[in-house]
GROMACS .gro file of C-alpha atoms in nm:
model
  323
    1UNK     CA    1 -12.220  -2.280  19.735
    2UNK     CA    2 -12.321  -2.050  19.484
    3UNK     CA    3 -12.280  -1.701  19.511
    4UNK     CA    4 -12.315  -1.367  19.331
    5UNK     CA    5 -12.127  -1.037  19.374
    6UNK     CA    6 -12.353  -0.741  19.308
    7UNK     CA    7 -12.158  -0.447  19.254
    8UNK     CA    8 -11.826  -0.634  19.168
    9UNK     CA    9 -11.572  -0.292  19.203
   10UNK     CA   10 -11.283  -0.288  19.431
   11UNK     CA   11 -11.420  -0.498  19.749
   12UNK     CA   12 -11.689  -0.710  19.585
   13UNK     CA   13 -11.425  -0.821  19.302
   14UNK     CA   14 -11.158  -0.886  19.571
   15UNK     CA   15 -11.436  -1.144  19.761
   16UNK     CA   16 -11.544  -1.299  19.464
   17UNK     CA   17 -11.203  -1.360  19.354
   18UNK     CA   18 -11.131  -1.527  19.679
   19UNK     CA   19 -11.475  -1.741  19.700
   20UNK     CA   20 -11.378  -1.868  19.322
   21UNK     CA   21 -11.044  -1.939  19.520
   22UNK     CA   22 -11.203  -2.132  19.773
   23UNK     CA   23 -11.390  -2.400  19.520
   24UNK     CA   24 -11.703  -2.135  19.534
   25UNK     CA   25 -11.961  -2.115  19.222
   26UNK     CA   26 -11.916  -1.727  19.190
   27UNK     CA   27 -12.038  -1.486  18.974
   28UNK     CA   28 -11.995  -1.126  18.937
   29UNK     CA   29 -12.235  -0.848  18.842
   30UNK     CA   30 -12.034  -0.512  18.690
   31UNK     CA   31 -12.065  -0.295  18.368
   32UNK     CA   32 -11.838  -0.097  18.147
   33UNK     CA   33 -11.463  -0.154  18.069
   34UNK     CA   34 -11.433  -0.306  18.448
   35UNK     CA   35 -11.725  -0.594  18.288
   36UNK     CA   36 -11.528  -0.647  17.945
   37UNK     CA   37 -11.173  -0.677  18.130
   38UNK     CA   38 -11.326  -0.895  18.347
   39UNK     CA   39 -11.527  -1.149  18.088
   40UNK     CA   40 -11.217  -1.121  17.870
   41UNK     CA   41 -10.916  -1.192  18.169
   42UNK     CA   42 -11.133  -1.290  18.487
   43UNK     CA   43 -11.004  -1.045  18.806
   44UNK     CA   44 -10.673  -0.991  18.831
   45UNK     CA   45 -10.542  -0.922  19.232
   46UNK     CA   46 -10.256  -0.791  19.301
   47UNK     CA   47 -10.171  -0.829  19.678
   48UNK     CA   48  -9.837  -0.781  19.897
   49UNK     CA   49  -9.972  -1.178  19.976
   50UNK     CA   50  -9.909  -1.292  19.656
   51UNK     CA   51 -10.077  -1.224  19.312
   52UNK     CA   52 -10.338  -1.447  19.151
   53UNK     CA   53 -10.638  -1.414  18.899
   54UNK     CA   54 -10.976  -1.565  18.920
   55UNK     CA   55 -11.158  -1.674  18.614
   56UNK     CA   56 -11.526  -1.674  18.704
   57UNK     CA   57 -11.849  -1.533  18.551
   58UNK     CA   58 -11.923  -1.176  18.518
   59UNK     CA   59 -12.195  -1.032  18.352
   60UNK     CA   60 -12.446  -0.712  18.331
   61UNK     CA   61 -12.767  -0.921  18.401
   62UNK     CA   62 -12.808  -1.107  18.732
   63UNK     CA   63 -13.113  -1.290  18.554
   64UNK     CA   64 -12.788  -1.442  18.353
   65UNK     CA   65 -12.762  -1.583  18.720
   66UNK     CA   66 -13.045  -1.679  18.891
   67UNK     CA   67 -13.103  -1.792  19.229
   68UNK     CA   68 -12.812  -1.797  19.449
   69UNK     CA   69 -12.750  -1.914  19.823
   70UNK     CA   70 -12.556  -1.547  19.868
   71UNK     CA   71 -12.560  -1.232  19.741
   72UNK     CA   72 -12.246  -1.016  19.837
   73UNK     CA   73 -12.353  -0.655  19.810
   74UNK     CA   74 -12.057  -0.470  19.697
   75UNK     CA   75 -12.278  -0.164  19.586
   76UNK     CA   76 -12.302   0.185  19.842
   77UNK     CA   77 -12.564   0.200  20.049
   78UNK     CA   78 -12.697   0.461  19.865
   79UNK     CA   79 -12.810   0.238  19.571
   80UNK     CA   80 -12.974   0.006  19.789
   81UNK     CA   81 -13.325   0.112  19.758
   82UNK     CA   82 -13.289   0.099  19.377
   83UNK     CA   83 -13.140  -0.243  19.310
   84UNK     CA   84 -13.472  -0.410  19.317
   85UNK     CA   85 -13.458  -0.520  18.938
   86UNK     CA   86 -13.089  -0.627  19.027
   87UNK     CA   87 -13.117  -0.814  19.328
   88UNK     CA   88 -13.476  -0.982  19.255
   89UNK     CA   89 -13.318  -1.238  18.997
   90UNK     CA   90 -13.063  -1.373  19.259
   91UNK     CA   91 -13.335  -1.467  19.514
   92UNK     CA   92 -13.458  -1.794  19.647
   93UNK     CA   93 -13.652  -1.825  19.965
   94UNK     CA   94 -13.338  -1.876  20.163
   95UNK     CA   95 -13.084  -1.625  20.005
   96UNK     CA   96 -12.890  -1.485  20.204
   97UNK     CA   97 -12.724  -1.102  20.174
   98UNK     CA   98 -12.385  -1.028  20.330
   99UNK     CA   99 -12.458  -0.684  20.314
  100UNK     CA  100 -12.102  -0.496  20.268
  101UNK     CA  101 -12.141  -0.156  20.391
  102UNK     CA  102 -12.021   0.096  20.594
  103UNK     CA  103 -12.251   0.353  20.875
  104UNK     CA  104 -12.572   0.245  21.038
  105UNK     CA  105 -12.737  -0.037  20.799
  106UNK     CA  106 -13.133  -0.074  20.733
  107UNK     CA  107 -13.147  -0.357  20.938
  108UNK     CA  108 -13.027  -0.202  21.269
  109UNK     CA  109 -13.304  -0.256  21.503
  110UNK     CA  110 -13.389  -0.582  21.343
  111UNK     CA  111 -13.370  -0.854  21.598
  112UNK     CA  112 -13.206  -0.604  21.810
  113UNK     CA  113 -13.435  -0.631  22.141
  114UNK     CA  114 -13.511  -0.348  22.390
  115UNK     CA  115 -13.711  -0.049  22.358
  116UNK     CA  116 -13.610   0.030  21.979
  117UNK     CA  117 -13.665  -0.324  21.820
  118UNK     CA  118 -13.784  -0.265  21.508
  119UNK     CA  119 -13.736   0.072  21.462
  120UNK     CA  120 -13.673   0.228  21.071
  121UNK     CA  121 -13.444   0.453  21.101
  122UNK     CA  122 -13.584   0.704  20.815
  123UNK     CA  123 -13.191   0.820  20.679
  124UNK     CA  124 -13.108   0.513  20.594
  125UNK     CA  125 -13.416   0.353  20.456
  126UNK     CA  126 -13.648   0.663  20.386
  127UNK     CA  127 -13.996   0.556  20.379
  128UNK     CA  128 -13.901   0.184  20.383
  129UNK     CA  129 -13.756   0.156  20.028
  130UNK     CA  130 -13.424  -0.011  20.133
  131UNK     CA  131 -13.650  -0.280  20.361
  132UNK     CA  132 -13.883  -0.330  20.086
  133UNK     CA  133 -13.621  -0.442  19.820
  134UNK     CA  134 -13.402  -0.589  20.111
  135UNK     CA  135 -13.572  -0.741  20.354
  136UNK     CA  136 -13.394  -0.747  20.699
  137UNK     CA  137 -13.468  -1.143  20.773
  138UNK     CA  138 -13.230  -1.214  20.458
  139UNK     CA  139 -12.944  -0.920  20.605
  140UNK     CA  140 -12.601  -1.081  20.726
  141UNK     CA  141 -12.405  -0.784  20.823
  142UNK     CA  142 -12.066  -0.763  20.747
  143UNK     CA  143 -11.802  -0.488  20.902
  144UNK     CA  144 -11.503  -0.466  20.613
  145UNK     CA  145 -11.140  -0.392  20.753
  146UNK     CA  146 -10.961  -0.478  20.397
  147UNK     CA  147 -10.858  -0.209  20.169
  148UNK     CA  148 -10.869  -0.253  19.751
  149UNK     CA  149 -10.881  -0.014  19.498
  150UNK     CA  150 -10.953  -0.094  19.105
  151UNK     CA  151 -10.599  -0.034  18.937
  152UNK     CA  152 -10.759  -0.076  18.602
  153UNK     CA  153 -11.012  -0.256  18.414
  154UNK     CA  154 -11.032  -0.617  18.601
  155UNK     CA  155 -10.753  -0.557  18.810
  156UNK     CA  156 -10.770  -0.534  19.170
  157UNK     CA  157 -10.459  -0.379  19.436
  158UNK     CA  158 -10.529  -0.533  19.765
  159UNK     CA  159 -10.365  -0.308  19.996
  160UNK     CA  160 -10.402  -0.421  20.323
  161UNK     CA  161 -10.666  -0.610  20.550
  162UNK     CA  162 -10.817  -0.937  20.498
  163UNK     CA  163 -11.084  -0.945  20.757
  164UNK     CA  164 -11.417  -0.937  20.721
  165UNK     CA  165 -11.670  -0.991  21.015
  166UNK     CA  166 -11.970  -1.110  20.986
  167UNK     CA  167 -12.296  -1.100  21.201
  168UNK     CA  168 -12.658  -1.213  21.211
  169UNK     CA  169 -12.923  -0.948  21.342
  170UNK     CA  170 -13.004  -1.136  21.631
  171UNK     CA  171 -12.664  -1.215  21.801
  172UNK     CA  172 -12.705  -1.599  21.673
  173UNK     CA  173 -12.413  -1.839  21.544
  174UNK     CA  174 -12.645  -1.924  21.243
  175UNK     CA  175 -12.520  -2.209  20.970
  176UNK     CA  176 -12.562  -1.984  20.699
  177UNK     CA  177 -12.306  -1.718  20.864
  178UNK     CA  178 -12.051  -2.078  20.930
  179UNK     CA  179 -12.082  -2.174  20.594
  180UNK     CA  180 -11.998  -1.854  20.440
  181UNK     CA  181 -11.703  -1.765  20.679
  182UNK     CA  182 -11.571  -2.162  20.629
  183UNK     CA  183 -11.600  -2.035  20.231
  184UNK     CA  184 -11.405  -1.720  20.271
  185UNK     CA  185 -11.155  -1.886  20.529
  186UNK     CA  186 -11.068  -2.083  20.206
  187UNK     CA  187 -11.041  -1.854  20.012
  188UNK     CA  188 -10.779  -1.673  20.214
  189UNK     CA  189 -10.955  -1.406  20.390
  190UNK     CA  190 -11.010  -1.379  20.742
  191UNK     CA  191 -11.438  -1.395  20.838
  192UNK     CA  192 -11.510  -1.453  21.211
  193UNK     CA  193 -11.837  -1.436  21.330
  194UNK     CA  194 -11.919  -1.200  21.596
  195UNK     CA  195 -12.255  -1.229  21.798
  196UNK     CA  196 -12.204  -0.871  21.876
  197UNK     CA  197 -12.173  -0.723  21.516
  198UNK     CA  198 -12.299  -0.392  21.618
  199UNK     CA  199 -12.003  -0.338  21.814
  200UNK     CA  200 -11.763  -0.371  21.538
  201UNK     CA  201 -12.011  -0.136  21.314
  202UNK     CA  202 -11.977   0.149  21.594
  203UNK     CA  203 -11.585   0.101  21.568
  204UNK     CA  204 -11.528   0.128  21.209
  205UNK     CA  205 -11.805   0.416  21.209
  206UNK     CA  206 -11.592   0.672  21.419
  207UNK     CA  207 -11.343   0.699  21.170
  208UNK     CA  208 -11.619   0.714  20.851
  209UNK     CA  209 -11.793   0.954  21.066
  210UNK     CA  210 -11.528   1.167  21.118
  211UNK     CA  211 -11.332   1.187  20.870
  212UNK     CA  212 -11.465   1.137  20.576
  213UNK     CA  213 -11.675   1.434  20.574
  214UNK     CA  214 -11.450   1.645  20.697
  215UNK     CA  215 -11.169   1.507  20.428
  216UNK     CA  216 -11.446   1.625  20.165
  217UNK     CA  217 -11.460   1.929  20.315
  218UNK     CA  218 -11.084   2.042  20.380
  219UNK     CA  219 -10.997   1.845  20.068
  220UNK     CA  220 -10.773   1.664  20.320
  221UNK     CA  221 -10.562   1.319  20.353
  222UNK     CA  222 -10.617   1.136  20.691
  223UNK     CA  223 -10.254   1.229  20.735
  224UNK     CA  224 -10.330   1.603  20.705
  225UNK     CA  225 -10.641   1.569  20.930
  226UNK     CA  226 -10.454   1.425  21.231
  227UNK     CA  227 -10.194   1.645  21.226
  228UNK     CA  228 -10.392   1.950  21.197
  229UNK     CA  229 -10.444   2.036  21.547
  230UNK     CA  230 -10.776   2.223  21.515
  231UNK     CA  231 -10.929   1.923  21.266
  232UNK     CA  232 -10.837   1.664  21.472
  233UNK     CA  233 -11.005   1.806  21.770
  234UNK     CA  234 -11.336   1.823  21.550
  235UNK     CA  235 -11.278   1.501  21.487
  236UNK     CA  236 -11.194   1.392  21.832
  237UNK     CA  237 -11.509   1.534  21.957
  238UNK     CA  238 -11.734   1.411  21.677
  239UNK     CA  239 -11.593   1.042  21.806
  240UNK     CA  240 -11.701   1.112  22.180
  241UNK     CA  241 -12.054   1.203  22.024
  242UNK     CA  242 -12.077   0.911  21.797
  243UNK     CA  243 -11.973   0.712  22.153
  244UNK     CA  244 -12.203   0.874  22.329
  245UNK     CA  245 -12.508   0.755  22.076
  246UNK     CA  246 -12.366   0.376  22.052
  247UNK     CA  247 -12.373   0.384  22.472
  248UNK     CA  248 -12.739   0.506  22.485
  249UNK     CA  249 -12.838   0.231  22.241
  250UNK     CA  250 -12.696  -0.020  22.500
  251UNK     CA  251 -12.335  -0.077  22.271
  252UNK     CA  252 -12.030   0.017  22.431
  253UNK     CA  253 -11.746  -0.021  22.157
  254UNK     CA  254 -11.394  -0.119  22.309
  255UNK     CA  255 -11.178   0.131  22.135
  256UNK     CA  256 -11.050   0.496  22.282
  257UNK     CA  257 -11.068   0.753  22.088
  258UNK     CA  258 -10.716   0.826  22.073
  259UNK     CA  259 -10.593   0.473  21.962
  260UNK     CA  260 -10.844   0.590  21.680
  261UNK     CA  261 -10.685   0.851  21.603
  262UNK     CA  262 -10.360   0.721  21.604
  263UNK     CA  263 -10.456   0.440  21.366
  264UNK     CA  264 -10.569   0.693  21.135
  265UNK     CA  265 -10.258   0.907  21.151
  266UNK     CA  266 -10.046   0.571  21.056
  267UNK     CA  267 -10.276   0.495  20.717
  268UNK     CA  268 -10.086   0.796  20.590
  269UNK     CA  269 -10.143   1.022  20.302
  270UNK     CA  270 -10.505   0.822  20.209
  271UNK     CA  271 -10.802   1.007  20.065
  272UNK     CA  272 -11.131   0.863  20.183
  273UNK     CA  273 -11.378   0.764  19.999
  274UNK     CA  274 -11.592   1.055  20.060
  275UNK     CA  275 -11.302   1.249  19.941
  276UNK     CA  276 -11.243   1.066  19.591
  277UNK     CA  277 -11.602   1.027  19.514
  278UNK     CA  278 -11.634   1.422  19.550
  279UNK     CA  279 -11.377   1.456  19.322
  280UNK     CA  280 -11.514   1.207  19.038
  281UNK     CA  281 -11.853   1.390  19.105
  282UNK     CA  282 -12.007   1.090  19.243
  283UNK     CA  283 -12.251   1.115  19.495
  284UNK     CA  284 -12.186   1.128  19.862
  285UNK     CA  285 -12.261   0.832  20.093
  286UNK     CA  286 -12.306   1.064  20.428
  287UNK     CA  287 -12.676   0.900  20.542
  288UNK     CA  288 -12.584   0.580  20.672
  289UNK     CA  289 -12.223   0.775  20.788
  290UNK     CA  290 -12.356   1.120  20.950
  291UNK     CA  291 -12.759   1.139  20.914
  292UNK     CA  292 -12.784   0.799  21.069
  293UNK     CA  293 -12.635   0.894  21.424
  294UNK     CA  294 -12.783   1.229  21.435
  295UNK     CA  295 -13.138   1.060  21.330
  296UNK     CA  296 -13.058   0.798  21.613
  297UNK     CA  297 -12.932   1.087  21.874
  298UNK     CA  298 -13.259   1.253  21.807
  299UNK     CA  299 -13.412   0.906  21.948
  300UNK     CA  300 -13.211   0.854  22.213
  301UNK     CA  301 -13.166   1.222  22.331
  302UNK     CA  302 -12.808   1.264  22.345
  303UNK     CA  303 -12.678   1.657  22.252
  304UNK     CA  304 -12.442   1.594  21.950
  305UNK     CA  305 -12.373   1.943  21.852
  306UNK     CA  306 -12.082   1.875  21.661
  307UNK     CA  307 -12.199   1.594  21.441
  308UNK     CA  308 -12.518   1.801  21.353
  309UNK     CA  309 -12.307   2.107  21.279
  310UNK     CA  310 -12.098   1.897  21.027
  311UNK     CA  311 -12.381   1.745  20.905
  312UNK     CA  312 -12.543   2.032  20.849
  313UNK     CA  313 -12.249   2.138  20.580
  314UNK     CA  314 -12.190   1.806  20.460
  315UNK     CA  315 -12.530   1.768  20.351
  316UNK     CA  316 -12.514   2.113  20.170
  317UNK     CA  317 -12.176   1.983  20.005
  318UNK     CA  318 -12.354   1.665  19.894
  319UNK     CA  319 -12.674   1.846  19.745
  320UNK     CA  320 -12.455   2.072  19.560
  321UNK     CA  321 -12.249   1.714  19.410
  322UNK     CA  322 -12.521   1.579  19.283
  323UNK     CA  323 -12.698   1.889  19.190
   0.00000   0.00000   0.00000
């Protein structure tokens, strides 16, 4: 299996390290110091599950590459539409990409059946630009519950999580989505794959949602969030919203709002990532998060007055960023 990690930062270095593990022919796509630490030392992972380092390709040029049976995107959503020159090198008729992000992705309605299938949802791939360098037939989804960050140059802190589920579009157990969860199994990670990936996209979506704009906003920890009583009653609304949209689209999540919540109060003192890009004056990734469900509630005709009123700041907050 050969496989290349574009965008090789905290989570796409952490995958490929585990692929290369596994027996995997893994390569990694990165620039600056992280690209030079890593051609010099391979990734280094640090993990409460033991610490080990990968020595495996990594390079600027994915046409160092060439075709590969998967691409792991590891880059934000927001850089999709723009990785054509990136991604193009990698392809074969068959490649496959395990598309690593978080919100609503491009390939939603996809294979999804009912009234919507097929539907471009404009926030998330605005005038087709996402579909047009990624087209949905090659889209794995993939719903990450790990959590890395990039110590330094080439090294990797696995915090916690190992799972990452995977999905096809069209609810089928396909052998491309066995073979790479069989890979990553090896590698050490945990990859089931769920016929009802949607599901698992609405879940992790009503914390993103939630609090990462408001985090970028208040300048706030999840810690401080929850225990703010007026906050976390934003929040707790914004989740019955974001419920309400999944249910009209025919996907009931099986979470409560308040074991949410209470998951997010236990993380701790954690900035999202909303929160430290802001503050490294990197764009904001609130489309696929926020845009996407208020585009969607348009659609379906649910009142989400509390996700368009935060949206409606957000979106001022991340104009002004990357102003």
């Amino acid at each position: 299996m050969k496989v290349a990690v574009l965008g090789a930062g905290a989570i796409g270095a952490y995958v490929g390290a585990a692929l290369h593990r596994a027996g995997a022919d893994v390569h990694l796509v990165a620039r600056g110091p992280h690209l030079a630490a890593m051609r010099q030392h391979g990734v280094r992972v640090l993990s409460p599950r033991g610490d080990f380092t990968a020595r495996t390709h990594a390079t600027d040029d994915p046409a160092d590459i060439g075709p590969v049976d998967f691409v792991f995107l590891g880059l934000k959503a927001n850089s999709y539409a723009a990785c054509g020159p990136l991604i193009e090198p990698l392809l074969h008729e068959s490649t496959a990409v395990i598309a690593a992000q978080n919100g609503i992705p491009w390939w939603y309605f996809h294979r999804h059946g009912g009234p919507h299938e097929g539907h471009r949802i404009e926030s998330v791939d605005p005038g087709g630009a996402v579909s047009a360098v990624l087209a949905p037939e090659r889209a794995v989804g993939c719903v990450v519950y790990a959590a890395t960050e990039l110590e330094g140059p080439g090294v990797v802190r696995h915090l916690e999580g190992t799972r990452f589920s995977i999905g096809e579009p069209d609810r089928s157990r396909s052998a491309r989505c066995a073979a790479f969860s069989e890979a990553m199994v090896a590698g050490g990670l945990k990859c089931p794959v769920e016929p009802e990936l949607r599901g698992d996209i609405w879940i992790k979506l009503l914390g993103n949602i939630s609090f990462n704009p408001i985090s970028a906003l208040a300048r706030a920890t999840m810690r401080e969030m929850c225990l703010h009583g007026g906050t976390r009653r934003v929040i707790e609304i914004m989740m019955n919203e974001t419920l309400a949209v999944a249910a009209a689209l025919g996907c009931e999540p099986d979470i409560s709002v308040e074991r949410r919540l209470a998951g997010a109060e236990r993380v701790g003192d954690h900035r999202t990532s909303t929160l430290q890009d802001l503050e490294r004056g990197k764009p904001l990734e609130l489309d696929v998060l926020l845009a996407a469900v208020v585009e969607l509630a348009d659609i379906t005709g649910v009142p989400v007055p509390t996700l368009r009123t935060v949206h409606a700041i957000s979106d001022l907050l991340a104009l002004r960023t990357a102003a």
